[in-house]
Short mmCIF file of C-alpha atoms in Angstrom, two decimals:
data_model
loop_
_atom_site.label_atom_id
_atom_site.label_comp_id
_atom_site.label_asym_id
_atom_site.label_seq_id
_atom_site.Cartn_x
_atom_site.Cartn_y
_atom_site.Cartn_z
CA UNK A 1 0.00 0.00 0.00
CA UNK A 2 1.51 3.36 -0.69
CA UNK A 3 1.26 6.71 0.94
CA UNK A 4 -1.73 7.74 -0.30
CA UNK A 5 -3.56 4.65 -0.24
CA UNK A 6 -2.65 4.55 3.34
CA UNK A 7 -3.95 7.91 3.83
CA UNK A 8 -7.48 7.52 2.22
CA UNK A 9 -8.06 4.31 4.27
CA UNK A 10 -6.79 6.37 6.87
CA UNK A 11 -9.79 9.06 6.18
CA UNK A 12 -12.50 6.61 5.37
CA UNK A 13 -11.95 4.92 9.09
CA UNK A 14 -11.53 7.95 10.93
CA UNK A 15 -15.11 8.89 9.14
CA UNK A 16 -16.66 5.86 10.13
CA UNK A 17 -15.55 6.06 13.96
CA UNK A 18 -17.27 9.87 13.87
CA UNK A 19 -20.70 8.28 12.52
CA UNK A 20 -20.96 5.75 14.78
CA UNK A 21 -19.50 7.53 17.76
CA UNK A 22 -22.75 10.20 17.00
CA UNK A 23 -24.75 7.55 16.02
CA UNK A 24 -23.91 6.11 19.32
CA UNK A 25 -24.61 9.39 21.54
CA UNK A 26 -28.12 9.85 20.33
CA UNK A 27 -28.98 6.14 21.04
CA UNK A 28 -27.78 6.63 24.60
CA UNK A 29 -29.36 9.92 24.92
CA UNK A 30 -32.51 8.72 23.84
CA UNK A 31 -32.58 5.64 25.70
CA UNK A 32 -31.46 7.98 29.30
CA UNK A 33 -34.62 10.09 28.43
CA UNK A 34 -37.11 7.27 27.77
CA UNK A 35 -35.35 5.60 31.26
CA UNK A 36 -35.62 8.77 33.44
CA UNK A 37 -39.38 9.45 32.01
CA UNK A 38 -40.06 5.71 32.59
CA UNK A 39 -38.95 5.69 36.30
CA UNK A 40 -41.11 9.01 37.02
CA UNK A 41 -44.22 7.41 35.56
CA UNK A 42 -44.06 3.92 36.04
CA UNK A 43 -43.30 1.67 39.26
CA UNK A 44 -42.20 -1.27 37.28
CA UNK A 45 -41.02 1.09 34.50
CA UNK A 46 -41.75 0.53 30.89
CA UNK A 47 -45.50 -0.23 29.72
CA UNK A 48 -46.16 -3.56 29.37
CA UNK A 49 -46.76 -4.19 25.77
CA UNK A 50 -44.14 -1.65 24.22
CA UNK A 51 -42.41 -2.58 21.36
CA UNK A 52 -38.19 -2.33 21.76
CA UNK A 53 -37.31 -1.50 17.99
CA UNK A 54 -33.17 -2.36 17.08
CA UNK A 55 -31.96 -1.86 13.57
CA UNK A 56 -28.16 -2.12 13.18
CA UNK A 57 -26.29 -0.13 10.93
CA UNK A 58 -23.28 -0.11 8.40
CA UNK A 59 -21.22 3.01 6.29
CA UNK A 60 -18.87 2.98 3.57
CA UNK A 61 -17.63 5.16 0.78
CA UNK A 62 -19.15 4.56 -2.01
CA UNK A 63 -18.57 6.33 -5.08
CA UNK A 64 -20.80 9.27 -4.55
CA UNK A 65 -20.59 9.57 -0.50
CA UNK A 66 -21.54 7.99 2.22
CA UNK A 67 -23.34 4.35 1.51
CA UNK A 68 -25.36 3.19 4.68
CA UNK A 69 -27.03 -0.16 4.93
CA UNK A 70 -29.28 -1.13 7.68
CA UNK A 71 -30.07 -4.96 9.26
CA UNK A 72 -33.14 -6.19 9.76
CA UNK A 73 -35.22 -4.67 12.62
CA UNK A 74 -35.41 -7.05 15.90
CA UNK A 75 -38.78 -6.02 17.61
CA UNK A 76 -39.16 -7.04 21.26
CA UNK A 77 -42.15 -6.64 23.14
CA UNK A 78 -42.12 -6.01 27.05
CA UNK A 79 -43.66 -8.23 29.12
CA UNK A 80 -46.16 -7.53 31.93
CA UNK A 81 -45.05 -7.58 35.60
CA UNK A 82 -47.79 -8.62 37.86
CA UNK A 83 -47.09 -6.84 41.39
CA UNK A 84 -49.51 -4.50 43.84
CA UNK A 85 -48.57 -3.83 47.28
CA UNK A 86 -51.90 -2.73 50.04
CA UNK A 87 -51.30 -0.16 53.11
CA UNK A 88 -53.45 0.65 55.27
CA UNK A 89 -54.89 4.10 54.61
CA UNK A 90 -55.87 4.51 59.23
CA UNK A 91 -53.36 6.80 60.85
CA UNK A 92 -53.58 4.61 64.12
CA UNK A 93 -56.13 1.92 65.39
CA UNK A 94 -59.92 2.82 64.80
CA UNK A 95 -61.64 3.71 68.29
CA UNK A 96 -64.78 1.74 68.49
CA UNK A 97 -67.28 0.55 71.18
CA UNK A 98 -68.38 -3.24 72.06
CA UNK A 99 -71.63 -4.26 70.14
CA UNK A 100 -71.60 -1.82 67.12
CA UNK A 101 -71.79 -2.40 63.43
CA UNK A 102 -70.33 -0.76 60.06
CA UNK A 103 -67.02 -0.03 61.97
CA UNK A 104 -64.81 0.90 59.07
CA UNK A 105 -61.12 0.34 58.18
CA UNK A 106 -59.51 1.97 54.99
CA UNK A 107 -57.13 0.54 52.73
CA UNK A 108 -55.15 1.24 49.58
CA UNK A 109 -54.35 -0.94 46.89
CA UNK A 110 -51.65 0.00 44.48
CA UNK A 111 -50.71 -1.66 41.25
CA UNK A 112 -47.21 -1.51 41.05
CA UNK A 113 -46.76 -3.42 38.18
CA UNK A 114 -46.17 -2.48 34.46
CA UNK A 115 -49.79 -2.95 32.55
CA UNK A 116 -53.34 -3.14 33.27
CA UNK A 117 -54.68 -5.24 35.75
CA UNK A 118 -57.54 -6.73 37.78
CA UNK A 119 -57.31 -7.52 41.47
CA UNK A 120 -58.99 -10.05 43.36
CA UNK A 121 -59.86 -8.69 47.62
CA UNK A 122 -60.23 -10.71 50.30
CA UNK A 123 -60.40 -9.74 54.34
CA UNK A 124 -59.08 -11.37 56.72
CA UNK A 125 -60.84 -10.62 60.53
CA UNK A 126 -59.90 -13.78 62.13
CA UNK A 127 -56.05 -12.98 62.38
CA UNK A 128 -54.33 -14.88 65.69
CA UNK A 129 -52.10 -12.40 68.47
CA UNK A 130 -54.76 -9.72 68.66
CA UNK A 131 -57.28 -9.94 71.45
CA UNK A 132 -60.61 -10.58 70.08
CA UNK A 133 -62.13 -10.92 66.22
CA UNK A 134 -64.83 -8.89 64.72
CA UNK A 135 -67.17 -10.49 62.31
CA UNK A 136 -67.26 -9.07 59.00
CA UNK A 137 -69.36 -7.60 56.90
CA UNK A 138 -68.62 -6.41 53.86
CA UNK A 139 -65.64 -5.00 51.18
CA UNK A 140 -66.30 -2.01 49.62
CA UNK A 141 -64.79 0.15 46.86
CA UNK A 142 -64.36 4.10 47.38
CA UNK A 143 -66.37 5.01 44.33
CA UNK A 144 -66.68 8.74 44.66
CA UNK A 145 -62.61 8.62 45.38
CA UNK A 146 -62.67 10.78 48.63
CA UNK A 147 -61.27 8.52 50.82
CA UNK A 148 -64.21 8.24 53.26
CA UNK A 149 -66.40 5.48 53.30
CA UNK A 150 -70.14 7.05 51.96
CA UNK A 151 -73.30 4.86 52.92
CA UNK A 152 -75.28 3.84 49.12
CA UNK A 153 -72.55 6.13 47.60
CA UNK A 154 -69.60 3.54 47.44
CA UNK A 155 -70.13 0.80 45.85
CA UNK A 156 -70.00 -3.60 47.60
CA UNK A 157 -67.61 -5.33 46.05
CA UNK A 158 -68.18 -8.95 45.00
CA UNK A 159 -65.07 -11.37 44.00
CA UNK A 160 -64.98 -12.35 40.71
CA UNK A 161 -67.72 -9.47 39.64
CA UNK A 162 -66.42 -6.15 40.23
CA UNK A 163 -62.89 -7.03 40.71
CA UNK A 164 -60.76 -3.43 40.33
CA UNK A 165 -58.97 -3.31 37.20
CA UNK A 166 -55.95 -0.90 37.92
CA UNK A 167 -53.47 0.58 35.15
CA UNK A 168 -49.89 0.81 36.41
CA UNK A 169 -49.10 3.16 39.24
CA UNK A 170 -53.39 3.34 40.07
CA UNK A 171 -54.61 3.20 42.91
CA UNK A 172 -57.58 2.28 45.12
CA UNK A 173 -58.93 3.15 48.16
CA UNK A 174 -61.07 0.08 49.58
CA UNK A 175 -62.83 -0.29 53.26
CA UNK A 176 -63.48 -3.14 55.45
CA UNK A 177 -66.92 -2.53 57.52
CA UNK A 178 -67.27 -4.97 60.66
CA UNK A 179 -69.21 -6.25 63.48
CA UNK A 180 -67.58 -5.48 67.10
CA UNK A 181 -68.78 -8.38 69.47
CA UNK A 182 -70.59 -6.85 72.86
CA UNK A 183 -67.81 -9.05 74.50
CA UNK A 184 -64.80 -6.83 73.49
CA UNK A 185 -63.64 -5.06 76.46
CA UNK A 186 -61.75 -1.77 76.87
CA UNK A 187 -58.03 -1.89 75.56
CA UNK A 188 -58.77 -4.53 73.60
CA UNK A 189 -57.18 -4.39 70.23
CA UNK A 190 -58.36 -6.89 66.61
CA UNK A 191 -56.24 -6.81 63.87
CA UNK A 192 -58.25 -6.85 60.17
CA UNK A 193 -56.21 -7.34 57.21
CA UNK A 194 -56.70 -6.96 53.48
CA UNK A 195 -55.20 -8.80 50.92
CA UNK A 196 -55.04 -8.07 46.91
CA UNK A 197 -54.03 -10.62 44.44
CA UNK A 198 -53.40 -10.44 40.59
CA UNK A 199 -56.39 -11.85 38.80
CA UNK A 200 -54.06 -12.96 35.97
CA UNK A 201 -51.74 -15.19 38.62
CA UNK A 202 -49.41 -15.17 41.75
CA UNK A 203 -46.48 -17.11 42.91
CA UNK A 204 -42.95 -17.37 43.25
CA UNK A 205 -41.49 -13.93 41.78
CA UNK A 206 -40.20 -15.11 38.13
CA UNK A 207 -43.71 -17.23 37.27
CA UNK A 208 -44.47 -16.73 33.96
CA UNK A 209 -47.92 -16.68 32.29
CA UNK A 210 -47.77 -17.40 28.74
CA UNK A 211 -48.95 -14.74 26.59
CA UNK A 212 -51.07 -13.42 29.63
CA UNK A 213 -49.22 -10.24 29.92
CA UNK A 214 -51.18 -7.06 28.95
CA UNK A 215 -49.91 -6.05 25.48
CA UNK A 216 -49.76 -8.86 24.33
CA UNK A 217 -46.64 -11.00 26.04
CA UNK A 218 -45.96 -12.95 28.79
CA UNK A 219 -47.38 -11.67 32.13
CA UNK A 220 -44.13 -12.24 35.15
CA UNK A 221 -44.82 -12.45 39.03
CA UNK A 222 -42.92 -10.03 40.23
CA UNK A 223 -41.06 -8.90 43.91
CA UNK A 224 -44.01 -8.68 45.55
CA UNK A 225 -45.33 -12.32 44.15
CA UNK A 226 -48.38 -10.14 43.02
CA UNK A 227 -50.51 -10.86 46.53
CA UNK A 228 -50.31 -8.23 48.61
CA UNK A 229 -52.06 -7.00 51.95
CA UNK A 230 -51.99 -5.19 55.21
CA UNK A 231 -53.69 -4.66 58.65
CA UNK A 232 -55.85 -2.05 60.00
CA UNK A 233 -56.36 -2.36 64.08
CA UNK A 234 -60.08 -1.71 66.14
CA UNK A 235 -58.77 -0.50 69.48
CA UNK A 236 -61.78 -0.60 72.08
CA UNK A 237 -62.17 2.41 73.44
CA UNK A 238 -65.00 2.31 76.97
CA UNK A 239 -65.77 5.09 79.10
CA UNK A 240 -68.38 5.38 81.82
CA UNK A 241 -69.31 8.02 84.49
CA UNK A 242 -70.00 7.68 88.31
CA UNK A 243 -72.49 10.60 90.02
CA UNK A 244 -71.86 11.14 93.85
CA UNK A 245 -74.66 13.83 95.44
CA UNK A 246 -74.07 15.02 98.80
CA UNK A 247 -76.02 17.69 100.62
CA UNK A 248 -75.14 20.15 103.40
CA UNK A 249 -77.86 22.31 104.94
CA UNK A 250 -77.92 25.53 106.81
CA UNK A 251 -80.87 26.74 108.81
CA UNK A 252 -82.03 30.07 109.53
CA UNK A 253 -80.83 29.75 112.90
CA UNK A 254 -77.21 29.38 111.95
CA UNK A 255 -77.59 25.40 112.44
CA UNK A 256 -77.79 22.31 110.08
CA UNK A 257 -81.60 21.36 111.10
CA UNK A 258 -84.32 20.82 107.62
CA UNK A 259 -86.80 22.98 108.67
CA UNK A 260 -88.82 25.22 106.41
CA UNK A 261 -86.72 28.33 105.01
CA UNK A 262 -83.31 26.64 105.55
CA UNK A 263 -81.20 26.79 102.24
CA UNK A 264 -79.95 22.87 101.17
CA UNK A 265 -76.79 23.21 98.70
CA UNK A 266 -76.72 19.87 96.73
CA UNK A 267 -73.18 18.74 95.33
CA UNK A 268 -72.97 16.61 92.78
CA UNK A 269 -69.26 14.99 91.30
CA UNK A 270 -68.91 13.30 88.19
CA UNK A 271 -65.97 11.35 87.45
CA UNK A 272 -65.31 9.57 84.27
CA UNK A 273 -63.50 6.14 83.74
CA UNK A 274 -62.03 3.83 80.81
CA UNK A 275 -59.69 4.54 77.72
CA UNK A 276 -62.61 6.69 76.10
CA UNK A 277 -64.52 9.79 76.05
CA UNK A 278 -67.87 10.36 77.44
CA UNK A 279 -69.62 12.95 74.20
CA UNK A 280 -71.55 15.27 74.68
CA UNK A 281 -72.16 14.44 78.40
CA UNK A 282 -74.87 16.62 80.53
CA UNK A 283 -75.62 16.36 84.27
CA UNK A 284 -78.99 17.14 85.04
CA UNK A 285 -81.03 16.96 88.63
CA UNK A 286 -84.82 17.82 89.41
CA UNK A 287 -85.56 20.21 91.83
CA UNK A 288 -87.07 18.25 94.76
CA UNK A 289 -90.97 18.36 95.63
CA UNK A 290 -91.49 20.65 98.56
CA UNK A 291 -88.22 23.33 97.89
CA UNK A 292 -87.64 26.24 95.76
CA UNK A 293 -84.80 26.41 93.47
CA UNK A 294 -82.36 29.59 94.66
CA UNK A 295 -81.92 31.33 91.55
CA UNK A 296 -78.41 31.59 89.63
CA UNK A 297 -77.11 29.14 91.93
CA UNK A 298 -75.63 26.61 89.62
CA UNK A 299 -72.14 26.42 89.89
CA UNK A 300 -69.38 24.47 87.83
CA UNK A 301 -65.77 24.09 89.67
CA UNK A 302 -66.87 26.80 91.72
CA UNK A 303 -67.52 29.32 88.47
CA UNK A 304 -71.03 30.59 89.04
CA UNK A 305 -73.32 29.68 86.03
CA UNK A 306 -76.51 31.51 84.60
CA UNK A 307 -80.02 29.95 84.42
CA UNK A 308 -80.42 30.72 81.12
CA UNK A 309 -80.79 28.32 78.30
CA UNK A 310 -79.74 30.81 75.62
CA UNK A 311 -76.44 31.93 76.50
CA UNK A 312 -73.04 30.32 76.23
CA UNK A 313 -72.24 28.75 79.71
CA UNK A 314 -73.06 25.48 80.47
CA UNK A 315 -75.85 25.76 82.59
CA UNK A 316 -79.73 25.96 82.86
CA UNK A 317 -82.57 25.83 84.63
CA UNK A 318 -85.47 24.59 82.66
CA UNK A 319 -88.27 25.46 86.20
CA UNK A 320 -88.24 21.96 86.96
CA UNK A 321 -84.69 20.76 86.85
CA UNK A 322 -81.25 22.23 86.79
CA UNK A 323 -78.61 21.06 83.79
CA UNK A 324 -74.80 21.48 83.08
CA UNK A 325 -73.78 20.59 79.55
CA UNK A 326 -69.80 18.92 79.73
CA UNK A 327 -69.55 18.56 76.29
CA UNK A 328 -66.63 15.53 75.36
CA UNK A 329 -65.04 14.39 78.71
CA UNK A 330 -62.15 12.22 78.55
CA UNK A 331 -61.75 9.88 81.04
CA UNK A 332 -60.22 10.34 84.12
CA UNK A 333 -61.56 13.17 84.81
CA UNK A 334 -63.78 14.61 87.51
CA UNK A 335 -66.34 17.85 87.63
CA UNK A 336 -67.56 19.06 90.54
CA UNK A 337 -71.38 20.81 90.25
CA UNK A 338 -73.33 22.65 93.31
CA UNK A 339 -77.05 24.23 93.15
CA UNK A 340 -79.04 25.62 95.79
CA UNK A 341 -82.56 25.15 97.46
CA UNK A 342 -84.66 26.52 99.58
CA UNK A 343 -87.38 24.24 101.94
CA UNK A 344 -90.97 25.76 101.19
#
């Protein structure tokens, strides 16, 4: 080869390296982008069903430039991973009482697999290591999507019938309602759990469905073995109140005798117990047959009250019987009420 052979074969390579070296770049570029955008969108990342398009490529110098040639394109489609994970949507157990019904826990399902899919619910209320079981009633799906559970607005959800179909990175928000038995006692805690599985299969992460995959390939268990689930917790929650009335009298003699005219100041303490909260608790007490009620002298914790229904203290005298409005007592608490009488 002489000199300037060498130096056009020289050229022609040194061309070649610069195509493909571009050629290169933009393929890597392209396939960062379409990775980056597929991580922000997609838990599993790309769609199931996409199409994966290569076409190699050759250059020479032909005659009259560059000559390219191209190979045949190898399509591959991507296959469907089957995966959803369930949380529990309560921020802490659900207070509840002994004997009530429609007690509601919220979870959320989440496909985090790459395609469409439909997921099969089931509840679990009989889980062992809690203290007692509620009986259950029904699953239901949030319909309206505002998280709270809506009487005739959300809508029952029947296995096989109205299974969720989720597309990749949906959600769900689904509710448990149960039964809490009149046996369950204060402090007690039940664990109910919720579990979602892939309609199209489960397993060991790597199962393959044949041609099951949404798109059109194979459908793959993935990490999560597509069966998911997670517990919500009823925590009992009992409170109760206990009254004690004493009465001290004073005469109009300056003594402690119950004769007519001598003023009897009734005391009345309320004291709440359990883990709960008494709502919207009110003491009341009837003026006694044969005395006068001394008016304006309802007191609360020592704080004089008014009789009047109308304004914003917490006490009233209806004529016949005196009242103090508590509002939500916790428990462990104690109030202390006094009102006066007179012997007619």
């Amino acid at each position: 080869m002489n000199l300037m052979e060498a130096s056009v074969t020289k050229g022609r390579i040194l061309r070649a390296k610069h195509f493909f070296a571009r050629r290169n770049m933009a393929y890597l570029a392209a396939a960062s982008a379409l990775f980056m955008g597929a991580s922000s969108a997609h838990a599993a990342g790309t769609l199931a069903g996409t199409d994966i398009v290569n076409i190699a490529q050759a250059s020479y110098d032909g005659p009259s430039g560059t000559v390219t040639v191209d190979s045949n394109p190898v399509t591959i489609t991507v296959d469907e991973l089957l995966d959803v994970t369930v949380v529990s949507g309560d921020p802490g157990d659900v207070a509840t009482t002994p004997g009530v019904s429609a007690q509601v826990t919220t979870y959320q399902v989440t496909n985090t697999g790459n395609g469409s899919e439909a997921f099969t619910l089931a509840a679990d209320t009989a889980k062992t290591g809690d203290d007692f079981d509620t009986t259950f009633e029904q699953i239901v799906l949030d319909t309206n999507n505002n998280g709270v559970y809506d009487v005739g607005v959300d809508t029952v959800y029947a296995a096989g019938t109205n299974d969720p179909v989720l597309a990749a990175d949906e959600s769900v928000t689904v509710f448990i309602l149960s039964t809490i038995p009149a046996t369950a006692n204060d402090a007690e805690r039940a664990e109910v759990e919720l579990s979602a599985t892939a309609v199209t299969g489960s397993g060991t992460p790597g199962t393959t469905f044949a041609g099951q995959g949404d798109g059109g390939g194979d459908a793959v268990v993935g990490s999560t073995g597509a069966d998911g689930a997670d517990s919500g917790f009823f925590v009992v929650q009992v409170a109760d109140v206990a009254l004690v009335k004493s009465a001290t009298i004073v005469d109009p003699f300056g003594g402690t005798e119950a004769v007519p005219g001598a003023t009897i100041t009734y005391q009345i303490v309320a004291t709440t117990s359990g883990s709960g909260s008494l709502v919207n608790l009110t003491i009341a007490d009837d003026v006694p047959g044969d005395t006068t009620y001394v008016n304006e002298s309802i007191t609360l914790e020592s704080a004089a009250l008014t009789d009047s229904n109308a304004d914003a203290d917490e006490g009233s005298f209806d004529g016949t019987q005196i009242a103090v409005a508590l509002g939500t007592i916790a428990s462990g608490q104690t109030r202390t009420i006094t009102f006066q009488v007179t012997i007619d």
